[in-house]
Amino acid sequence: MSYTTIHVEASRSYDILIGRGILDSIGEMLRPIVGDCRLGVLTDSRVDELYGDRLIDTLTAAGYAADKFVVPAGEASKCADNLLEFLNFLADCKLTRSDAVIAFGGGVVGDMAGLSAALYLRGVKFIQIPTTLLAAVDSSVGGKTAIDIPAGKNLVGAFYQPSLVCCDTALMDTLEPDIYRDGCAEVIKYGVILDKTLYDKLQEPPFDRESVVARCVEIKRDVVQQDEFDNGIRGLLNFGHTFGHAIEKMSNFEVSHGAAVAKGMVIAARMAPLCGLCDVAEELSALLQRYGFDLSSPYSADDLYDAILSDKKRRGGNITVVLPKAIGECVLVTLAVEELYDKLKLILG
Ligand code: GLY
């Protein structure tokens, strides 16, 4: 079985394994990390339908006792009620401190399983098995866990690093095209913020999934190792996200995360020259369109500004945005919120 291993040095150090078909070897990959233990698996209805039995059969064949908890697919599942239900499930299954939680799914499942692992018995081991491109390149790496509350997305969470990430890229073969495209927005983001070579490689879709996932994970690993708790350079990973989150919120989450981030990256690229930086908006828009992104912005500066004011990245009267200096090099720029408004007005009217 061939796979790539990327090692992360953080408050908890761990390996990220990336390869086609590695799900069937998950038992032997887990053994050195968790030993003999009971496993509480969180997954969603769609992943369960496609791969749930295969995971449980593989774990059982490897000698593990594994119990599965399934939530409906979709962002609405990342809520306090489901978190509590899953925690109760772990207790009903009599998981102890030497046992482990597995996230088997995309970002919703990964974020909520990670928070559950951080909270249950004040912390049990946590394994990520991402099944979407977005989770593989972003949310399964770096230890951000969360649920949504009525006041906003990801407002309750913890930094809690996994003990292992096992990414079987073959599981992405069955992703619906728009879900796969969501992940492509994050992939393109890595190219713009830190890697022109990656950006160039993405020019002719589709890209080679294994090597591109591995490169994105390496980039995220390098950033997280420098700033695990998100006090500085990790902010670069938010390129397109301040505006993207505002678009998601304004649309009542009808616009998906990746689609919103794509629109947000173009707004950020258009803001760069207004801050004395280079203008890559046209070139970036052309690339995003090649991946099928709709870059129209249905919201005015006033709409987005209101949503941005409640962004968790705001600090008092300032907000830090990520702007391109060149393709492959972004910078953090802190603006007074009024300045941001003026620039948004110039871009969006
Ligand atoms: N998704 C951004 C981060 O992990 O910091």
mmCIF file of C-alpha atoms and ligand atoms in Angstrom:
data_model
loop_
_atom_site.group_PDB
_atom_site.id
_atom_site.type_symbol
_atom_site.label_atom_id
_atom_site.label_comp_id
_atom_site.label_asym_id
_atom_site.label_seq_id
_atom_site.Cartn_x
_atom_site.Cartn_y
_atom_site.Cartn_z
ATOM 1 C CA MET A 1 0.000 0.000 0.000
ATOM 2 C CA SER A 2 1.632 3.256 -1.043
ATOM 3 C CA TYR A 3 0.906 6.502 0.709
ATOM 4 C CA THR A 4 2.542 9.796 1.628
ATOM 5 C CA THR A 5 3.242 10.610 5.274
ATOM 6 C CA ILE A 6 3.322 14.228 6.445
ATOM 7 C CA HIS A 7 4.383 14.769 10.040
ATOM 8 C CA VAL A 8 3.013 17.676 12.096
ATOM 9 C CA GLU A 9 4.880 18.986 15.158
ATOM 10 C CA ALA A 10 2.342 20.766 17.376
ATOM 11 C CA SER A 11 1.113 20.591 20.986
ATOM 12 C CA ARG A 12 0.309 17.021 19.977
ATOM 13 C CA SER A 13 2.439 15.677 17.128
ATOM 14 C CA TYR A 14 0.876 13.402 14.549
ATOM 15 C CA ASP A 15 1.101 11.959 11.080
ATOM 16 C CA ILE A 16 -1.156 12.668 8.141
ATOM 17 C CA LEU A 17 -1.314 9.689 5.772
ATOM 18 C CA ILE A 18 -2.490 10.364 2.211
ATOM 19 C CA GLY A 19 -3.104 7.678 -0.411
ATOM 20 C CA ARG A 20 -5.655 5.931 -2.611
ATOM 21 C CA GLY A 21 -7.372 2.967 -1.003
ATOM 22 C CA ILE A 22 -5.754 3.279 2.438
ATOM 23 C CA LEU A 23 -9.100 3.051 4.272
ATOM 24 C CA ASP A 24 -8.868 -0.735 4.115
ATOM 25 C CA SER A 25 -5.605 -0.605 6.083
ATOM 26 C CA ILE A 26 -6.928 1.730 8.765
ATOM 27 C CA GLY A 27 -6.799 -1.003 11.424
ATOM 28 C CA GLU A 28 -3.044 -1.526 11.131
ATOM 29 C CA MET A 29 -2.439 2.233 10.856
ATOM 30 C CA LEU A 30 -4.370 2.859 14.076
ATOM 31 C CA ARG A 31 -2.710 0.172 16.176
ATOM 32 C CA PRO A 32 0.549 2.066 16.954
ATOM 33 C CA ILE A 33 -1.449 5.201 17.778
ATOM 34 C CA VAL A 34 -4.310 3.932 19.924
ATOM 35 C CA GLY A 35 -3.371 0.331 20.758
ATOM 36 C CA ASP A 36 -6.318 -1.914 21.613
ATOM 37 C CA CYS A 37 -9.248 0.287 22.380
ATOM 38 C CA ARG A 38 -12.920 1.007 21.791
ATOM 39 C CA LEU A 39 -13.715 3.476 19.015
ATOM 40 C CA GLY A 40 -16.641 5.916 18.823
ATOM 41 C CA VAL A 41 -17.194 6.849 15.169
ATOM 42 C CA LEU A 42 -19.068 9.989 14.109
ATOM 43 C CA THR A 43 -20.214 10.098 10.505
ATOM 44 C CA ASP A 44 -22.991 11.592 8.374
ATOM 45 C CA SER A 45 -25.861 9.947 6.541
ATOM 46 C CA ARG A 46 -24.309 10.284 3.083
ATOM 47 C CA VAL A 47 -20.873 8.943 4.026
ATOM 48 C CA ASP A 48 -22.523 6.221 6.084
ATOM 49 C CA GLU A 49 -24.592 5.072 3.130
ATOM 50 C CA LEU A 50 -21.524 4.846 0.888
ATOM 51 C CA TYR A 51 -18.746 3.725 3.207
ATOM 52 C CA GLY A 52 -20.069 3.211 6.759
ATOM 53 C CA ASP A 53 -20.188 -0.601 6.651
ATOM 54 C CA ARG A 54 -16.774 -0.763 5.000
ATOM 55 C CA LEU A 55 -15.170 1.259 7.800
ATOM 56 C CA ILE A 56 -16.838 -0.674 10.600
ATOM 57 C CA ASP A 57 -16.044 -4.042 8.931
ATOM 58 C CA THR A 58 -12.391 -3.028 8.513
ATOM 59 C CA LEU A 59 -12.130 -1.895 12.132
ATOM 60 C CA THR A 60 -13.880 -5.025 13.400
ATOM 61 C CA ALA A 61 -11.665 -7.276 11.273
ATOM 62 C CA ALA A 62 -8.656 -5.544 12.836
ATOM 63 C CA GLY A 63 -9.988 -6.440 16.296
ATOM 64 C CA TYR A 64 -11.524 -3.129 17.325
ATOM 65 C CA ALA A 65 -14.895 -2.635 18.992
ATOM 66 C CA ALA A 66 -16.364 0.258 17.021
ATOM 67 C CA ASP A 67 -19.702 2.027 17.585
ATOM 68 C CA LYS A 68 -21.105 4.399 14.986
ATOM 69 C CA PHE A 69 -23.223 7.529 15.464
ATOM 70 C CA VAL A 70 -24.786 9.009 12.309
ATOM 71 C CA VAL A 71 -25.973 12.613 11.895
ATOM 72 C CA PRO A 72 -27.846 13.947 8.845
ATOM 73 C CA ALA A 73 -25.469 15.255 6.169
ATOM 74 C CA GLY A 74 -25.228 19.068 6.153
ATOM 75 C CA GLU A 75 -24.078 22.075 8.159
ATOM 76 C CA ALA A 76 -27.266 22.093 10.306
ATOM 77 C CA SER A 77 -25.944 18.982 12.070
ATOM 78 C CA LYS A 78 -22.976 20.864 13.559
ATOM 79 C CA CYS A 79 -25.064 21.994 16.526
ATOM 80 C CA ALA A 80 -25.071 21.814 20.301
ATOM 81 C CA ASP A 81 -27.888 19.226 20.389
ATOM 82 C CA ASN A 82 -25.953 16.772 18.236
ATOM 83 C CA LEU A 83 -22.747 17.440 20.166
ATOM 84 C CA LEU A 84 -24.475 16.518 23.414
ATOM 85 C CA GLU A 85 -26.163 13.500 21.856
ATOM 86 C CA PHE A 86 -22.834 12.242 20.575
ATOM 87 C CA LEU A 87 -21.193 12.800 23.974
ATOM 88 C CA ASN A 88 -24.014 10.789 25.588
ATOM 89 C CA PHE A 89 -23.519 8.105 22.949
ATOM 90 C CA LEU A 90 -19.815 7.868 23.842
ATOM 91 C CA ALA A 91 -20.777 7.500 27.505
ATOM 92 C CA ASP A 92 -23.458 4.876 26.670
ATOM 93 C CA CYS A 93 -20.811 2.952 24.714
ATOM 94 C CA LYS A 94 -18.659 3.138 27.851
ATOM 95 C CA LEU A 95 -15.683 4.765 26.159
ATOM 96 C CA THR A 96 -12.910 5.393 28.668
ATOM 97 C CA ARG A 97 -9.887 7.687 28.659
ATOM 98 C CA SER A 98 -7.832 5.099 26.775
ATOM 99 C CA ASP A 99 -10.394 4.918 23.957
ATOM 100 C CA ALA A 100 -10.696 7.132 20.870
ATOM 101 C CA VAL A 101 -13.119 9.109 18.711
ATOM 102 C CA ILE A 102 -13.046 8.825 14.911
ATOM 103 C CA ALA A 103 -14.388 11.506 12.561
ATOM 104 C CA PHE A 104 -15.438 9.886 9.275
ATOM 105 C CA GLY A 105 -16.709 12.576 6.913
ATOM 106 C CA GLY A 106 -16.254 16.173 5.864
ATOM 107 C CA GLY A 107 -15.759 19.343 7.862
ATOM 108 C CA VAL A 108 -19.037 19.161 9.790
ATOM 109 C CA VAL A 109 -18.285 15.724 11.163
ATOM 110 C CA GLY A 110 -14.579 16.476 11.681
ATOM 111 C CA ASP A 111 -15.185 19.699 13.591
ATOM 112 C CA MET A 112 -17.863 18.220 15.849
ATOM 113 C CA ALA A 113 -16.086 14.923 16.488
ATOM 114 C CA GLY A 114 -12.923 16.856 17.346
ATOM 115 C CA LEU A 115 -14.747 19.036 19.855
ATOM 116 C CA SER A 116 -16.387 15.927 21.340
ATOM 117 C CA ALA A 117 -12.976 14.286 21.699
ATOM 118 C CA ALA A 118 -11.653 17.412 23.437
ATOM 119 C CA LEU A 119 -14.594 17.484 25.864
ATOM 120 C CA TYR A 120 -15.349 13.840 26.602
ATOM 121 C CA LEU A 121 -13.642 12.855 29.882
ATOM 122 C CA ARG A 122 -11.606 16.074 29.397
ATOM 123 C CA GLY A 123 -9.954 14.627 26.324
ATOM 124 C CA VAL A 124 -9.629 11.314 24.486
ATOM 125 C CA LYS A 125 -7.615 10.494 21.369
ATOM 126 C CA PHE A 126 -9.046 11.724 18.113
ATOM 127 C CA ILE A 127 -8.601 10.283 14.605
ATOM 128 C CA GLN A 128 -9.634 12.134 11.442
ATOM 129 C CA ILE A 129 -10.674 10.253 8.303
ATOM 130 C CA PRO A 130 -11.648 13.097 5.932
ATOM 131 C CA THR A 131 -13.880 12.132 3.008
ATOM 132 C CA THR A 132 -14.175 15.477 1.200
ATOM 133 C CA LEU A 133 -11.464 17.439 -0.604
ATOM 134 C CA LEU A 134 -12.151 20.429 1.642
ATOM 135 C CA ALA A 135 -11.729 18.411 4.835
ATOM 136 C CA ALA A 136 -8.607 16.724 3.445
ATOM 137 C CA VAL A 137 -6.781 19.952 2.628
ATOM 138 C CA ASP A 138 -8.126 22.165 5.389
ATOM 139 C CA SER A 139 -10.389 21.212 8.280
ATOM 140 C CA SER A 140 -8.854 17.827 9.166
ATOM 141 C CA VAL A 141 -5.416 19.415 9.629
ATOM 142 C CA GLY A 142 -4.398 21.823 12.359
ATOM 143 C CA GLY A 143 -6.675 21.081 15.297
ATOM 144 C CA LYS A 144 -9.489 23.595 14.931
ATOM 145 C CA THR A 145 -12.703 22.020 16.224
ATOM 146 C CA ALA A 146 -16.101 23.660 16.617
ATOM 147 C CA ILE A 147 -19.856 23.652 16.484
ATOM 148 C CA ASP A 148 -22.169 26.398 15.255
ATOM 149 C CA ILE A 149 -24.493 28.270 17.602
ATOM 150 C CA PRO A 150 -27.410 30.530 16.620
ATOM 151 C CA ALA A 151 -25.129 33.599 16.940
ATOM 152 C CA GLY A 152 -22.747 32.267 14.300
ATOM 153 C CA LYS A 153 -20.746 29.559 12.633
ATOM 154 C CA ASN A 154 -17.852 27.937 14.547
ATOM 155 C CA LEU A 155 -18.349 30.249 17.523
ATOM 156 C CA VAL A 156 -17.861 27.457 20.083
ATOM 157 C CA GLY A 157 -14.771 25.336 19.756
ATOM 158 C CA ALA A 158 -11.320 24.352 20.922
ATOM 159 C CA PHE A 159 -7.873 23.786 19.532
ATOM 160 C CA TYR A 160 -7.479 20.019 19.785
ATOM 161 C CA GLN A 161 -5.015 18.233 17.556
ATOM 162 C CA PRO A 162 -5.828 14.776 16.217
ATOM 163 C CA SER A 163 -3.545 11.804 16.897
ATOM 164 C CA LEU A 164 -3.709 10.628 13.274
ATOM 165 C CA VAL A 165 -5.219 11.823 10.000
ATOM 166 C CA CYS A 166 -5.875 9.113 7.424
ATOM 167 C CA CYS A 167 -6.889 10.522 4.043
ATOM 168 C CA ASP A 168 -8.034 7.991 1.446
ATOM 169 C CA THR A 169 -8.293 10.064 -1.715
ATOM 170 C CA ALA A 170 -10.372 7.351 -3.457
ATOM 171 C CA LEU A 171 -13.300 8.256 -1.167
ATOM 172 C CA MET A 172 -13.525 11.560 -3.062
ATOM 173 C CA ASP A 173 -14.433 9.749 -6.309
ATOM 174 C CA THR A 174 -18.077 9.741 -5.222
ATOM 175 C CA LEU A 175 -18.296 13.409 -4.178
ATOM 176 C CA GLU A 176 -20.942 15.466 -5.942
ATOM 177 C CA PRO A 177 -19.238 17.949 -8.318
ATOM 178 C CA ASP A 178 -20.235 21.023 -6.302
ATOM 179 C CA ILE A 179 -18.892 19.485 -3.082
ATOM 180 C CA TYR A 180 -15.622 18.613 -4.831
ATOM 181 C CA ARG A 181 -15.482 22.160 -6.238
ATOM 182 C CA ASP A 182 -15.788 23.562 -2.691
ATOM 183 C CA GLY A 183 -12.466 21.906 -1.907
ATOM 184 C CA CYS A 184 -10.930 23.287 -5.117
ATOM 185 C CA ALA A 185 -11.454 26.818 -3.745
ATOM 186 C CA GLU A 186 -9.282 25.969 -0.730
ATOM 187 C CA VAL A 187 -6.676 24.318 -2.983
ATOM 188 C CA ILE A 188 -6.460 27.448 -5.151
ATOM 189 C CA LYS A 189 -6.217 29.509 -1.945
ATOM 190 C CA TYR A 190 -3.001 27.686 -0.960
ATOM 191 C CA GLY A 191 -1.495 28.490 -4.342
ATOM 192 C CA VAL A 192 -2.288 32.183 -4.033
ATOM 193 C CA ILE A 193 -1.146 32.590 -0.438
ATOM 194 C CA LEU A 194 2.094 30.654 -0.448
ATOM 195 C CA ASP A 195 2.951 28.597 -3.508
ATOM 196 C CA LYS A 196 3.167 29.940 -7.062
ATOM 197 C CA THR A 197 4.355 26.520 -8.322
ATOM 198 C CA LEU A 198 1.168 24.932 -6.975
ATOM 199 C CA TYR A 199 -0.879 27.767 -8.490
ATOM 200 C CA ASP A 200 0.703 27.149 -11.891
ATOM 201 C CA LYS A 201 0.018 23.409 -11.598
ATOM 202 C CA LEU A 202 -3.684 24.159 -11.093
ATOM 203 C CA GLN A 203 -4.060 26.000 -14.396
ATOM 204 C CA GLU A 204 -5.474 23.001 -16.301
ATOM 205 C CA PRO A 205 -8.164 21.255 -14.252
ATOM 206 C CA PRO A 206 -8.511 18.516 -13.170
ATOM 207 C CA PHE A 207 -5.356 18.382 -11.064
ATOM 208 C CA ASP A 208 -3.623 15.246 -9.810
ATOM 209 C CA ARG A 209 -5.470 14.724 -6.539
ATOM 210 C CA GLU A 210 -2.888 12.811 -4.480
ATOM 211 C CA SER A 211 0.027 15.147 -5.103
ATOM 212 C CA VAL A 212 -2.066 18.315 -4.789
ATOM 213 C CA VAL A 213 -3.705 17.205 -1.511
ATOM 214 C CA ALA A 214 -0.261 16.338 -0.145
ATOM 215 C CA ARG A 215 1.168 19.739 -1.149
ATOM 216 C CA CYS A 216 -1.759 21.640 0.413
ATOM 217 C CA VAL A 217 -1.416 19.639 3.624
ATOM 218 C CA GLU A 218 2.327 20.387 3.701
ATOM 219 C CA ILE A 219 1.621 24.109 3.328
ATOM 220 C CA LYS A 220 -0.984 24.033 6.091
ATOM 221 C CA ARG A 221 1.350 21.977 8.292
ATOM 222 C CA ASP A 222 4.132 24.559 7.854
ATOM 223 C CA VAL A 223 1.782 27.390 8.827
ATOM 224 C CA VAL A 224 0.234 25.571 11.803
ATOM 225 C CA GLN A 225 3.663 24.617 13.147
ATOM 226 C CA GLN A 226 4.579 28.304 13.288
ATOM 227 C CA ASP A 227 1.287 29.523 14.767
ATOM 228 C CA GLU A 228 -0.833 26.695 16.137
ATOM 229 C CA PHE A 229 -3.134 28.947 18.153
ATOM 230 C CA ASP A 230 -3.879 31.410 15.369
ATOM 231 C CA ASN A 231 -2.259 34.565 16.699
ATOM 232 C CA GLY A 232 -0.396 35.583 13.554
ATOM 233 C CA ILE A 233 0.684 33.874 10.356
ATOM 234 C CA ARG A 234 -2.106 31.256 10.518
ATOM 235 C CA GLY A 235 -4.342 34.158 9.559
ATOM 236 C CA LEU A 236 -3.004 33.764 5.990
ATOM 237 C CA LEU A 237 -5.188 30.665 5.696
ATOM 238 C CA ASN A 238 -8.158 33.017 5.889
ATOM 239 C CA PHE A 239 -7.531 34.453 2.418
ATOM 240 C CA GLY A 240 -11.013 35.076 0.990
ATOM 241 C CA HIS A 241 -12.645 33.924 4.223
ATOM 242 C CA THR A 242 -13.580 37.253 5.866
ATOM 243 C CA PHE A 243 -15.628 38.180 2.795
ATOM 244 C CA GLY A 244 -16.584 34.553 2.154
ATOM 245 C CA HIS A 245 -18.000 34.062 5.646
ATOM 246 C CA ALA A 246 -19.982 37.286 5.251
ATOM 247 C CA ILE A 247 -21.421 36.004 1.936
ATOM 248 C CA GLU A 248 -22.271 32.623 3.496
ATOM 249 C CA LYS A 249 -24.008 34.379 6.365
ATOM 250 C CA MET A 250 -25.920 36.815 4.148
ATOM 251 C CA SER A 251 -27.152 33.897 2.029
ATOM 252 C CA ASN A 252 -28.338 32.017 5.118
ATOM 253 C CA PHE A 253 -25.738 29.414 4.187
ATOM 254 C CA GLU A 254 -27.410 28.751 0.814
ATOM 255 C CA VAL A 255 -24.032 29.663 -0.759
ATOM 256 C CA SER A 256 -21.618 26.865 0.195
ATOM 257 C CA HIS A 257 -18.322 27.563 1.967
ATOM 258 C CA GLY A 258 -16.121 26.948 -1.086
ATOM 259 C CA ALA A 259 -18.352 28.957 -3.410
ATOM 260 C CA ALA A 260 -18.340 31.836 -0.895
ATOM 261 C CA VAL A 261 -14.566 31.649 -0.407
ATOM 262 C CA ALA A 262 -14.094 31.839 -4.199
ATOM 263 C CA LYS A 263 -16.171 35.041 -4.322
ATOM 264 C CA GLY A 264 -14.344 36.286 -1.204
ATOM 265 C CA MET A 265 -10.903 35.692 -2.741
ATOM 266 C CA VAL A 266 -11.865 37.830 -5.729
ATOM 267 C CA ILE A 267 -13.073 40.646 -3.436
ATOM 268 C CA ALA A 268 -9.765 40.426 -1.532
ATOM 269 C CA ALA A 269 -7.821 40.452 -4.809
ATOM 270 C CA ARG A 270 -9.732 43.564 -5.898
ATOM 271 C CA MET A 271 -9.003 45.207 -2.543
ATOM 272 C CA ALA A 272 -5.237 44.628 -2.837
ATOM 273 C CA PRO A 273 -4.533 47.461 -5.330
ATOM 274 C CA LEU A 274 -6.632 49.802 -3.167
ATOM 275 C CA CYS A 275 -4.070 49.101 -0.420
ATOM 276 C CA GLY A 276 -1.051 49.689 -2.650
ATOM 277 C CA LEU A 277 -0.562 46.013 -3.524
ATOM 278 C CA CYS A 278 -0.617 44.271 -6.879
ATOM 279 C CA ASP A 279 -3.732 43.467 -8.879
ATOM 280 C CA VAL A 280 -4.194 39.740 -9.514
ATOM 281 C CA ALA A 281 -8.009 39.854 -9.564
ATOM 282 C CA GLU A 282 -8.426 39.219 -13.280
ATOM 283 C CA GLU A 283 -5.978 36.351 -13.401
ATOM 284 C CA LEU A 284 -7.426 34.726 -10.237
ATOM 285 C CA SER A 285 -11.001 35.148 -11.494
ATOM 286 C CA ALA A 286 -10.078 33.430 -14.774
ATOM 287 C CA LEU A 287 -8.630 30.453 -12.875
ATOM 288 C CA LEU A 288 -11.635 30.175 -10.546
ATOM 289 C CA GLN A 289 -13.992 30.322 -13.530
ATOM 290 C CA ARG A 290 -12.089 27.467 -15.136
ATOM 291 C CA TYR A 291 -13.119 25.403 -12.087
ATOM 292 C CA GLY A 292 -16.739 26.450 -12.621
ATOM 293 C CA PHE A 293 -17.088 29.032 -9.854
ATOM 294 C CA ASP A 294 -19.756 31.699 -10.197
ATOM 295 C CA LEU A 295 -18.015 34.870 -9.066
ATOM 296 C CA SER A 296 -20.952 37.260 -9.123
ATOM 297 C CA SER A 297 -21.469 39.093 -5.854
ATOM 298 C CA PRO A 298 -25.154 39.445 -5.039
ATOM 299 C CA TYR A 299 -24.437 41.597 -1.971
ATOM 300 C CA SER A 300 -23.650 45.283 -1.590
ATOM 301 C CA ALA A 301 -20.860 46.769 0.516
ATOM 302 C CA ASP A 302 -23.440 47.633 3.198
ATOM 303 C CA ASP A 303 -24.713 44.025 3.371
ATOM 304 C CA LEU A 304 -21.242 42.546 3.664
ATOM 305 C CA TYR A 305 -19.997 45.186 6.089
ATOM 306 C CA ASP A 306 -22.780 44.373 8.572
ATOM 307 C CA ALA A 307 -21.936 40.682 8.397
ATOM 308 C CA ILE A 308 -18.190 41.394 8.724
ATOM 309 C CA LEU A 309 -18.734 43.408 11.908
ATOM 310 C CA SER A 310 -19.750 40.205 13.690
ATOM 311 C CA ASP A 311 -16.755 38.258 12.306
ATOM 312 C CA LYS A 312 -14.736 36.558 15.024
ATOM 313 C CA LYS A 313 -11.536 37.903 13.420
ATOM 314 C CA ARG A 314 -12.518 41.480 14.273
ATOM 315 C CA ARG A 315 -10.473 43.012 17.116
ATOM 316 C CA GLY A 316 -12.205 46.122 18.459
ATOM 317 C CA GLY A 317 -12.343 48.682 15.663
ATOM 318 C CA ASN A 318 -9.878 46.809 13.440
ATOM 319 C CA ILE A 319 -10.026 43.819 11.197
ATOM 320 C CA THR A 320 -7.143 41.988 9.556
ATOM 321 C CA VAL A 321 -7.635 40.882 5.975
ATOM 322 C CA VAL A 322 -5.398 38.752 3.772
ATOM 323 C CA LEU A 323 -4.395 40.421 0.527
ATOM 324 C CA PRO A 324 -2.183 39.215 -2.323
ATOM 325 C CA LYS A 325 1.167 40.897 -2.841
ATOM 326 C CA ALA A 326 1.778 38.560 -5.765
ATOM 327 C CA ILE A 327 0.556 35.128 -6.745
ATOM 328 C CA GLY A 328 2.175 32.875 -4.148
ATOM 329 C CA GLU A 329 2.651 35.628 -1.583
ATOM 330 C CA CYS A 330 -0.072 37.139 0.581
ATOM 331 C CA VAL A 331 0.177 39.542 3.485
ATOM 332 C CA LEU A 332 -1.950 40.353 6.511
ATOM 333 C CA VAL A 333 -3.263 43.916 6.373
ATOM 334 C CA THR A 334 -5.004 45.446 9.385
ATOM 335 C CA LEU A 335 -7.612 48.046 8.527
ATOM 336 C CA ALA A 336 -9.925 50.167 10.639
ATOM 337 C CA VAL A 337 -13.430 48.846 9.972
ATOM 338 C CA GLU A 338 -14.409 52.236 8.454
ATOM 339 C CA GLU A 339 -11.498 51.958 5.997
ATOM 340 C CA LEU A 340 -12.629 48.465 5.071
ATOM 341 C CA TYR A 341 -16.112 49.812 4.439
ATOM 342 C CA ASP A 342 -14.807 52.557 2.137
ATOM 343 C CA LYS A 343 -12.823 50.034 0.114
ATOM 344 C CA LEU A 344 -15.760 47.623 -0.092
ATOM 345 C CA LYS A 345 -17.896 50.489 -1.334
ATOM 346 C CA LEU A 346 -15.396 51.125 -4.147
ATOM 347 C CA ILE A 347 -15.426 47.438 -5.097
ATOM 348 C CA LEU A 348 -19.091 46.499 -4.676
ATOM 349 C CA GLY A 349 -20.923 49.803 -4.662
HETATM 350 N N1 GLY B 1 -9.100 26.924 8.243
HETATM 351 C C1 GLY B 1 -8.183 27.856 8.695
HETATM 352 C C2 GLY B 1 -7.304 27.350 9.785
HETATM 353 O O1 GLY B 1 -7.282 26.158 10.064
HETATM 354 O O2 GLY B 1 -6.637 28.140 10.398
#
